[in-house]
Coordinates of C-alpha atoms and ligand atoms in Angstrom, one line a residue:
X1 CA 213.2 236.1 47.2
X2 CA 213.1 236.9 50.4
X3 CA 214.1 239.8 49.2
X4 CA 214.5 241.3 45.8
X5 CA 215.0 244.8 45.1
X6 CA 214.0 246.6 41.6
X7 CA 215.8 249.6 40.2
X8 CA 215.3 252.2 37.1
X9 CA 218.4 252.0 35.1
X10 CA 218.2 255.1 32.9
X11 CA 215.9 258.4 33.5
X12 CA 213.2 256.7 34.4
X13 CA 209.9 255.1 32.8
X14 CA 211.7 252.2 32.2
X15 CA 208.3 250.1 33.0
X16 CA 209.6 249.5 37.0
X17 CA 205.4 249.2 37.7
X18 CA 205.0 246.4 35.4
X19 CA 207.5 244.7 36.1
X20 CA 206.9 245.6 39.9
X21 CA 203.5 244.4 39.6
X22 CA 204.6 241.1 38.2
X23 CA 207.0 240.1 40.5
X24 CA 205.0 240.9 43.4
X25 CA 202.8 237.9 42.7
X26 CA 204.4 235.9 45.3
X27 CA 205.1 239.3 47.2
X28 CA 204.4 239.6 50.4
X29 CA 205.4 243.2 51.3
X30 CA 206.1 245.6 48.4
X31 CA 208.0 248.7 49.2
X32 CA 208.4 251.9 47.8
X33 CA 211.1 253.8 49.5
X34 CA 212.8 257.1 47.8
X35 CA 211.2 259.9 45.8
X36 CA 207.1 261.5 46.0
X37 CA 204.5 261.7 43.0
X38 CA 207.2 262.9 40.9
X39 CA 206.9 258.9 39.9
X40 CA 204.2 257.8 37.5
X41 CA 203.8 254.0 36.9
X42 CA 202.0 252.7 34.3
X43 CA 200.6 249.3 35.5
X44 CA 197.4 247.2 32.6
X45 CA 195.6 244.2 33.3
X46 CA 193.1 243.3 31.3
X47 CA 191.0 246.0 30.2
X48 CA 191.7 248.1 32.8
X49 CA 195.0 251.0 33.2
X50 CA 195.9 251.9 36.3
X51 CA 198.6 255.3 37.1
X52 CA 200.2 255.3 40.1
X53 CA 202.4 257.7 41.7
X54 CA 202.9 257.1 45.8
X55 CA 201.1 254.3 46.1
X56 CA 203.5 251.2 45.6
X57 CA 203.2 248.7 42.7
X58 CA 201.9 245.6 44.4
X59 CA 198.6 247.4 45.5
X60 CA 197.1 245.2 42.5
X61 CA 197.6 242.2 44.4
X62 CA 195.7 240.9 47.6
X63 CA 198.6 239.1 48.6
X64 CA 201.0 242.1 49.3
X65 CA 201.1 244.6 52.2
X66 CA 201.6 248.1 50.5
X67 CA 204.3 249.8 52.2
X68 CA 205.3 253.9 51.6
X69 CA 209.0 253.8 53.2
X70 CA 210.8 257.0 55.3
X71 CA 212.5 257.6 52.0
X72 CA 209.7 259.3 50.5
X73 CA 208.0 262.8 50.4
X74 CA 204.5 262.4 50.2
X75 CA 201.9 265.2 49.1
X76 CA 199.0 263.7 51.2
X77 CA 196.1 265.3 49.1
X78 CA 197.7 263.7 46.4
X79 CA 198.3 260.4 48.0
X80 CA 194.6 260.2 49.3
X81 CA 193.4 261.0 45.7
X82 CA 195.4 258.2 44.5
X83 CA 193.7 256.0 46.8
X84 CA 190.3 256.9 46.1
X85 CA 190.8 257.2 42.5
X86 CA 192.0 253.0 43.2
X87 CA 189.0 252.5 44.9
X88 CA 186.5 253.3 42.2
X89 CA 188.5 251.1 39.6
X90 CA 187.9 248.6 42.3
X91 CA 190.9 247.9 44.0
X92 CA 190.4 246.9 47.4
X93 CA 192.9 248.8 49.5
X94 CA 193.8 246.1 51.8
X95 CA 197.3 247.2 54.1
X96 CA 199.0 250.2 53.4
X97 CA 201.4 251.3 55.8
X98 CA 202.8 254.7 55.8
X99 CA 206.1 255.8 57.4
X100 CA 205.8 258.3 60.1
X101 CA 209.3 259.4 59.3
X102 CA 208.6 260.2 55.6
X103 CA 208.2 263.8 55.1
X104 CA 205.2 265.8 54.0
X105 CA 205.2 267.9 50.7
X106 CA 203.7 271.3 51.8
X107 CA 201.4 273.7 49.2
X108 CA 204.9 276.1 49.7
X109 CA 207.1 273.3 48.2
X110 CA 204.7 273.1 45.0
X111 CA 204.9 277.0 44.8
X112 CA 209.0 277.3 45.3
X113 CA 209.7 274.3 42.7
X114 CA 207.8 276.3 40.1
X115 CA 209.7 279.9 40.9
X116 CA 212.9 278.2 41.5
X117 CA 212.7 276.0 38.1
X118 CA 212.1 280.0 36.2
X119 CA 215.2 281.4 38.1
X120 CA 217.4 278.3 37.1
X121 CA 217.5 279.0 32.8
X122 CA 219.7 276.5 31.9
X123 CA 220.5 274.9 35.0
X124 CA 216.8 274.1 35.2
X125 CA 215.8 270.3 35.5
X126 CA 212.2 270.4 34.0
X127 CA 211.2 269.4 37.0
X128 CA 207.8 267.8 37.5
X129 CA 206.8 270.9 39.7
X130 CA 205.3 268.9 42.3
X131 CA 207.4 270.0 45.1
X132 CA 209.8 267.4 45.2
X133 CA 212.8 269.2 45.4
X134 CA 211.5 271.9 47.5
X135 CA 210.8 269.4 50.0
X136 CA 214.0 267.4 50.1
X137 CA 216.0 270.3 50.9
X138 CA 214.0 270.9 53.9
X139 CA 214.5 267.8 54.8
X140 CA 218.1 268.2 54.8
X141 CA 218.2 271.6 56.2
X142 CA 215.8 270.1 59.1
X143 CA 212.9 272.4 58.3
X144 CA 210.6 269.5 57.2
X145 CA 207.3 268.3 58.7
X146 CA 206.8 264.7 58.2
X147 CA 204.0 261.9 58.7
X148 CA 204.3 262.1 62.2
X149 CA 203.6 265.2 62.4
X150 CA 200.3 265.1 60.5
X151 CA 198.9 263.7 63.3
X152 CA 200.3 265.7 66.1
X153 CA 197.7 268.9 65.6
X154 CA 199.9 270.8 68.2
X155 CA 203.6 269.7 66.6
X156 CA 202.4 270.9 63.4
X157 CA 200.9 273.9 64.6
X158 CA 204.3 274.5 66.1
X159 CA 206.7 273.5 63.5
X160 CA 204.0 275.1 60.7
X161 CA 204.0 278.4 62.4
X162 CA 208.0 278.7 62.2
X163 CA 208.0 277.6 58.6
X164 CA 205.4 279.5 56.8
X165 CA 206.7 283.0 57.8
X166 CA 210.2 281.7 56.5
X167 CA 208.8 280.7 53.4
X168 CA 206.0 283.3 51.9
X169 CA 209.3 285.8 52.7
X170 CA 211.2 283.5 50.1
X171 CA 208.4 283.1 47.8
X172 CA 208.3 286.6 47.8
X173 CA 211.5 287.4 47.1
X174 CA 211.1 285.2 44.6
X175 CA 208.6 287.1 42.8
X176 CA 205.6 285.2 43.7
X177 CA 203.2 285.0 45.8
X178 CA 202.0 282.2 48.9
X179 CA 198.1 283.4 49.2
X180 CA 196.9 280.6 51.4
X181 CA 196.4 281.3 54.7
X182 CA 199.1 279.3 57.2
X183 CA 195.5 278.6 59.4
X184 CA 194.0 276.9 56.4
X185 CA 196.9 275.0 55.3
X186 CA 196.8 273.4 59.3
X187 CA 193.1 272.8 58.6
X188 CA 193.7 271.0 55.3
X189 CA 196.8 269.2 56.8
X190 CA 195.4 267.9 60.0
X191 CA 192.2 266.5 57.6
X192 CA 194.6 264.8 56.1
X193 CA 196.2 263.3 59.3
X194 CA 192.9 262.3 60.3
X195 CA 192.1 260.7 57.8
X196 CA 195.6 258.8 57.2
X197 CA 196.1 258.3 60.8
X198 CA 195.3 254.5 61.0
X199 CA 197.9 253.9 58.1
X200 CA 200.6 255.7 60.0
X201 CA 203.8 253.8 62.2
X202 CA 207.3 252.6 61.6
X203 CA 207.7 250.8 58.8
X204 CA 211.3 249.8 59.2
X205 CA 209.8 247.9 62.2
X206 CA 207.0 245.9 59.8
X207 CA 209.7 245.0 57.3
X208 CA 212.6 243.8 59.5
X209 CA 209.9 241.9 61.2
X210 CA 208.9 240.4 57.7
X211 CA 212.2 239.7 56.9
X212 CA 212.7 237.9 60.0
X213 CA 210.0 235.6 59.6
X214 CA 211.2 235.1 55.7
X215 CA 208.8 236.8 54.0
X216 CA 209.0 237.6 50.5
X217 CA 209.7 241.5 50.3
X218 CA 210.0 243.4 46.9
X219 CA 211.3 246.9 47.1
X220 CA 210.3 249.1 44.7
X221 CA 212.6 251.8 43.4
X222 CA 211.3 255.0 41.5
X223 CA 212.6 257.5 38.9
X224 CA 215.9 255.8 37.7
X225 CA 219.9 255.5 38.7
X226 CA 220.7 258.6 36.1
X227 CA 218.5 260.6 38.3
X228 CA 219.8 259.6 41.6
X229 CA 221.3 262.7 43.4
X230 CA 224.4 261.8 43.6
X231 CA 225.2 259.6 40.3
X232 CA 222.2 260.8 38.1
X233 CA 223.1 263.4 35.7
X234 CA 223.5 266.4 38.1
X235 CA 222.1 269.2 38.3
X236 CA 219.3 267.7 35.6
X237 CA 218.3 264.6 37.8
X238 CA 215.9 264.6 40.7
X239 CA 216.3 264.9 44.3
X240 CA 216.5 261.1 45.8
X241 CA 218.5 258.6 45.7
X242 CA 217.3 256.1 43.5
X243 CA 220.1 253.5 43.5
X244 CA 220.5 250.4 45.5
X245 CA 221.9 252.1 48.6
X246 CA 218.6 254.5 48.7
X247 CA 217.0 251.2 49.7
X248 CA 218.7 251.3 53.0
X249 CA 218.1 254.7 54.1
X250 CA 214.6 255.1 52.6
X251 CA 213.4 251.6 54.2
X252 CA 215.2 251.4 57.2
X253 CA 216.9 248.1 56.1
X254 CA 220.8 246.8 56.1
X255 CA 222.4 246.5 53.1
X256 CA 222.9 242.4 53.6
X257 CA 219.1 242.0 53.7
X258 CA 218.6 242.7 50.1
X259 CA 219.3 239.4 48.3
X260 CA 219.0 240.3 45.1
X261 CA 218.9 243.4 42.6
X262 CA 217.1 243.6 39.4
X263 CA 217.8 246.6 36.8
X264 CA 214.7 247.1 34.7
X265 CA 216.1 248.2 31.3
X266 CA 213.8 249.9 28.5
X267 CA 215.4 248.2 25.1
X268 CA 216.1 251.9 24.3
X269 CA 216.1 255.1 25.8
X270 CA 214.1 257.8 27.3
X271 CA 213.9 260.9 28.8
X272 CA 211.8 264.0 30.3
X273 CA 213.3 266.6 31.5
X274 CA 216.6 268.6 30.4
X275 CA 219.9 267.6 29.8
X276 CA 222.4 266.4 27.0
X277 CA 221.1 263.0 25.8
X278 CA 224.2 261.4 24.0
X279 CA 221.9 258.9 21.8
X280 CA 219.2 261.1 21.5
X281 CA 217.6 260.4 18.2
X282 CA 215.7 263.5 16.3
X283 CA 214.5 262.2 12.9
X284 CA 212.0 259.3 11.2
X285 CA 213.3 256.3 13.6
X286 CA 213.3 258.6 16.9
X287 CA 209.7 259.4 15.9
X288 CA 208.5 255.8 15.0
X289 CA 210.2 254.7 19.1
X290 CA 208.1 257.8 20.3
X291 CA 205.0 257.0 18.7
X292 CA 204.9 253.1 18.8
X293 CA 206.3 253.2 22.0
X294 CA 203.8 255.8 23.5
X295 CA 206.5 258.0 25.2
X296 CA 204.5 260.4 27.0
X297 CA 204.9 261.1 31.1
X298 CA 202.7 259.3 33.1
X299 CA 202.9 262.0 35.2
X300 CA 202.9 265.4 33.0
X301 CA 201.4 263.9 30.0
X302 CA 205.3 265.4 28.4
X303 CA 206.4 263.7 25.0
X304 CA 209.8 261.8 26.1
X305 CA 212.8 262.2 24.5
X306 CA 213.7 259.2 23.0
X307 CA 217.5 258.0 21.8
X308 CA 219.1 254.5 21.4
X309 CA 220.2 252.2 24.0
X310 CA 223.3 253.2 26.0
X311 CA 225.5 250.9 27.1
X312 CA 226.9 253.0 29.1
X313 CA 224.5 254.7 31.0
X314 CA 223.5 250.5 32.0
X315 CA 226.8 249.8 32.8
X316 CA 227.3 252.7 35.1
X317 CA 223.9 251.4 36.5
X318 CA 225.1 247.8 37.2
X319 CA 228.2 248.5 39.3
X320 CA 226.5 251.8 41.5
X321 CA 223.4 249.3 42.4
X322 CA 225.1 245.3 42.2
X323 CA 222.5 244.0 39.7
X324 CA 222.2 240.5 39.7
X325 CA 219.9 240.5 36.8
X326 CA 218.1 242.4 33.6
X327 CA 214.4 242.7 32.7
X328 CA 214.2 244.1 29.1
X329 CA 211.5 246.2 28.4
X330 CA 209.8 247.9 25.1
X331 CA 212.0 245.6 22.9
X332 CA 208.5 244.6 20.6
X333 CA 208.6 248.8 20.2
X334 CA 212.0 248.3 18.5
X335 CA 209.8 245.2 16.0
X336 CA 210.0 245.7 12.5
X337 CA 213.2 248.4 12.3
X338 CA 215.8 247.6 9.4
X339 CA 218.6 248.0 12.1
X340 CA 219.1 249.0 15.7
X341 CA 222.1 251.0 17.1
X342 CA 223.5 250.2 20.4
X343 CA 225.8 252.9 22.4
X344 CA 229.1 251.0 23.3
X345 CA 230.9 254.0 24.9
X346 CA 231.6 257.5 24.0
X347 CA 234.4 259.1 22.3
X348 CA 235.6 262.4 24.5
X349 CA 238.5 264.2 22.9
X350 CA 240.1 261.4 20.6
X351 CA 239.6 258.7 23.8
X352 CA 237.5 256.2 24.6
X353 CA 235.3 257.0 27.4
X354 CA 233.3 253.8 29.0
X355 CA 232.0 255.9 32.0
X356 CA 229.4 258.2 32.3
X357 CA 231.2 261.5 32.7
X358 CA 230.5 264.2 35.8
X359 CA 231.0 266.8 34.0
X360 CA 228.1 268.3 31.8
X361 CA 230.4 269.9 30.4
X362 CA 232.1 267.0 28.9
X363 CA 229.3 265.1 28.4
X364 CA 228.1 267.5 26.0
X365 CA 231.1 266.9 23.9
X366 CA 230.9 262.9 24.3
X367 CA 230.5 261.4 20.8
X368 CA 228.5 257.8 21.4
X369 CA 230.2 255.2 19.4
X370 CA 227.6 252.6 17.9
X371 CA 227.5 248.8 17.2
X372 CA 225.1 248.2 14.5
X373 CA 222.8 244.9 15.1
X374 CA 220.1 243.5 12.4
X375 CA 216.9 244.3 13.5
X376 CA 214.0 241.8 13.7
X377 CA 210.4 241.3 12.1
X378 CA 206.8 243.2 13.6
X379 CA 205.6 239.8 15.4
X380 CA 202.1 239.3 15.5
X381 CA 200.4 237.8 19.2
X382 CA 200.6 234.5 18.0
X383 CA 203.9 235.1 17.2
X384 CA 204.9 236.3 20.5
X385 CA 202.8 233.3 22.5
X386 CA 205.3 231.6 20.5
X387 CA 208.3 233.4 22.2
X388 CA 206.8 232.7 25.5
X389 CA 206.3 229.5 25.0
X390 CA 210.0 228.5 23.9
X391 CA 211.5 230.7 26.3
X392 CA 214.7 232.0 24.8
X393 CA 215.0 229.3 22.0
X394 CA 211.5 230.5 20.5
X395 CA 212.5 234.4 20.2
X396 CA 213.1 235.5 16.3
X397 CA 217.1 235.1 15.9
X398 CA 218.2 238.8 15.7
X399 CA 216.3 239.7 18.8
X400 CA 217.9 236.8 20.6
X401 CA 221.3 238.5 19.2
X402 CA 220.0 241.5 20.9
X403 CA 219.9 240.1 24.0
X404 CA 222.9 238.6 23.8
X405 CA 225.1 241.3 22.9
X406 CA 223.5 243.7 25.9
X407 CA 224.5 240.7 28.2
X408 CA 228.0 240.1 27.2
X409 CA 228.6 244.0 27.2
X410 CA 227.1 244.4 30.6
X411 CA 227.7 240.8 32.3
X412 CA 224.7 240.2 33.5
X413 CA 222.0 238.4 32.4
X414 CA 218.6 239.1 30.9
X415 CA 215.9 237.4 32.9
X416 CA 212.6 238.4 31.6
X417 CA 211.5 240.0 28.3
X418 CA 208.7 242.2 28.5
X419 CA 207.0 242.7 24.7
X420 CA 204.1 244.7 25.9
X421 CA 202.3 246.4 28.8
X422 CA 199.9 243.8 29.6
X423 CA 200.7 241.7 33.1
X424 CA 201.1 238.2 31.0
X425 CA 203.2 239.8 28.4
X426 CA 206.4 238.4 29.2
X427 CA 208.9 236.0 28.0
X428 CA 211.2 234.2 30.5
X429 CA 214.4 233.5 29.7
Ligands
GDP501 P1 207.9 253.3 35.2 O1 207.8 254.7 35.6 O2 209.2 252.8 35.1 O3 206.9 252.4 36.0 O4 207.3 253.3 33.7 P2 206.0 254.1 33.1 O5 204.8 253.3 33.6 O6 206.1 255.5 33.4 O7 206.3 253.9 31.6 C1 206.4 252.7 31.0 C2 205.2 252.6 29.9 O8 205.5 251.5 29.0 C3 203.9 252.3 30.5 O9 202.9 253.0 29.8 C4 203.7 250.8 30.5 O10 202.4 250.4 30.4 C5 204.5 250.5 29.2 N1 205.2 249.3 29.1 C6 205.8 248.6 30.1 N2 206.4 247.5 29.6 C7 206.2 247.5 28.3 C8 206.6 246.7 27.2 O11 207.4 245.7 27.4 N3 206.2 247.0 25.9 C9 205.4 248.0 25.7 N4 205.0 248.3 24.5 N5 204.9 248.9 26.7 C10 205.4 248.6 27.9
IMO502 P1 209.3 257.3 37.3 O1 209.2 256.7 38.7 C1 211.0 260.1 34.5 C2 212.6 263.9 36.2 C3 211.9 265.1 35.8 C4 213.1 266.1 35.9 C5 213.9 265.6 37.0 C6 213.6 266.3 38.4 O2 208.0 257.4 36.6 O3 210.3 256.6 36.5 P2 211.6 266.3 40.0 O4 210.1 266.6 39.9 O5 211.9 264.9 40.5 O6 212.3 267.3 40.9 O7 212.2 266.4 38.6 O8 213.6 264.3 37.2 N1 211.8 262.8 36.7 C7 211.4 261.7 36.1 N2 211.5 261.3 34.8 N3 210.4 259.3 35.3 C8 210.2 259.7 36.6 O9 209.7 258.8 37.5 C9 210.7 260.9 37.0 N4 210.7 261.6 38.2 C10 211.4 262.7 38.0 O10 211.4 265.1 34.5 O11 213.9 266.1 34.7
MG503 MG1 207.1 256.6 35.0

């Protein structure tokens, strides 16, 4: 701190809202700033689960100012949902700040990413059909409405009335069909501005005025550096940029007011979605990681692909976004496996490749090349109040291998352990 930025480091799911969650206990801003309810974060305390999607990670904690960043595309229905759906578990809602430069996922967008996801065969993403896409290319193209708007009844009126025409002609020609009326989509929509209206500003302002009077501020990245636009495994990944630099643009901040970067790295791998997985695992031991590590989307309820860790997916992952430091998830997942294969780098037409390729093309033919570590015991909850307890020194000796031989391969070091999903399930290192 003051200000600490978390990224994915793979596809995603990596457990960014746990980790999010626990490091924003001496938060006091959290920020979300790239991506829309494409996200799904998985967050336990106690008895209770909580799935978020817009909403950032610190909304568990009274301390921290929730703030939704210009970087994101926000289906209010969804977001409002969200919120209630908080409420009843009993979360008070205390500041949420919305940016009024974040852009607004329209029922169109929903409707396109579906028709366009058909048309694409194999160039297809498996997208989570919530618009995303669809909405970040208006965005670009300058077609977008965006918070603002919501609660300027005559701007969106006028901007509405130029884009639905545009877009039922394209759904259309699409083979679909855009059946809501424009008039009830600007009913719907202004509801929503009504009733979001008083979470509404600039939030660049509130967080370079909280940086100024040293606050702590936690930004909160979503999806994962594989899936950035530009880096992530194109055209497979999602429509944001997820890595460091997303921070800037989709907060409003300078680079040189982000003091430090974690990488949150699952102890293997995961995936939904399409695309070559070069340690993608399809027998017994893939199925065991699936099952014991409950890989299913937070978001689509999908069954994740699952695959070993690769090396150098994280190394790729540490020089785009400057990581100053690991958190190692899911590794109790990995308990009670004979052995454990690592990805060191690939092998790409009799060379050694060490980063990740552009080319799907030749990604496809990239043959990992494995270390092969001893795996550890199943460790039982005393066991692992054990590990907490002695800190590095108390974890069993092949898992402490583990760790070591991720950090010497990616030269940075391992600064939390997570062992299971629960808030106090960590070892510090
Ligand atoms: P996110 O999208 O990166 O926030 O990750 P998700 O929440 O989608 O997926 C991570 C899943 O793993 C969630 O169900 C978490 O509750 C769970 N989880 C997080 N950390 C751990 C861990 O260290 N061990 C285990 N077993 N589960 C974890
Ligand atoms: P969190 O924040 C895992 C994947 C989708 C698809 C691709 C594009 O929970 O880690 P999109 O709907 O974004 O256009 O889909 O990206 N994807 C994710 N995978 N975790 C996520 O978020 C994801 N968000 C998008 O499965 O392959
Ligand atoms: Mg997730």
């Amino acid at each position: 701190m003051p200000s600490r930025l978390i990224v994915g480091t793979q596809w995603g799911d990596e457990g960014k809202g746990k980790i999010t969650d626990l490091l924003a206990s001496n938060a006091d801003l959290v920020v979300r700033f790239q991506g829309g309810n494409n996200a799904g974060h998985t967050i336990v305390i106690g008895e209770k689960t909580f799935k978020l999607h817009l909403v950032p990670s610190g909304i568990l904690r009274d301390n921290v100012t929730s703030v939704i960043g210009n970087g994101l595309v926000i289906d209010p229905e969804v977001l409002l949902k969200e919120l209630d759906g908080l409420r009843e578990l009993g979360v008070k809602i205390g500041k949420l700040v919305i940016s009024d430069r974040a852009h607004v996922i329209m029922p169109y967008h929903k409707i396109i990413d579906g028709l366009e996801e058909e048309k694409k065969g194999s160039l297809a993403a498996g997208t989570t059909r919530r618009g995303i896409g669809p909405c970040y290319a208006d965005k670009a193209s300058r077609f977008g409405l965006r918070m603002c708007d919501l609660i300027d009844p005559a701007e969106l009126e006028r901007k509405l009335s130029i884009s639905y025409p545009v877009k039922k002609a394209y759904i259309e020609a699409l083979g679909g069909t855009l059946d809501i009326p424009m008039e009830d989509i600007l009913s719907a929509y202004l509801k929503y501005g009504e009733k979001l209206a008083h979470h509404i500003s600039d939030a660049s302002v509130l967080i370079n005025q909280a940086l100024d009077d040293g606050m702590n501020v936690l930004f909160e990245g979503a999806q994962g550096v594989h899936l950035d636009i530009d880096h992530g495994i194109y055209p497979h990944n999602t429509s944001s940029a997820t890595i460091t630099g997303g921070c800037c643009t989709g907060a409003g901040v300078p680079p040189k007011r982000i003091n430090t970067v974690v990488g949150v790295v699952k102890a293997y791998t995961s995936r939904v979605g399409t695309g070559h997985f070069p340690t993608e695992l399809f027998d017994d031991v893939g199925e065991q990681i699936g099952t014991v590590g409950k890989e299913f989307g937070t978001t689509t309820g999908r069954q994740r692909r699952v695959g070993w860790l690769d090396l150098v997916m994280i190394r790729y992952s540490a020089r785009l976004c400057g990581l100053d430091s690991i958190v190692l998830t899911k590794a109790d997942v990995l308990c009670g496996l004979s052995e454990i294969k690592v990805c060191t780098h690939y092998e790409y037409d009799g060379q050694d490749v060490y980063d990740f390729p552009a080319s799907m093309r030749v990604l496809e033919k990239c043959v990992p090349v494995y270390h092969t570590l001893p795996g550890w015991p199943a460790l039982s909850s005393e066991d692992w109040a054990a590990c907490r307890a002695g800190g590095r020194n108390g974890l069993p000796k092949n898992l402490a291998a583990y760790i070591t031989f991720i950090e010497a391969n990616i030269g940075i070091p391992v600064e939390i352990l997570s062992h299971g999903p629960g808030r106090d399930e960590n070892v510090h290192l």
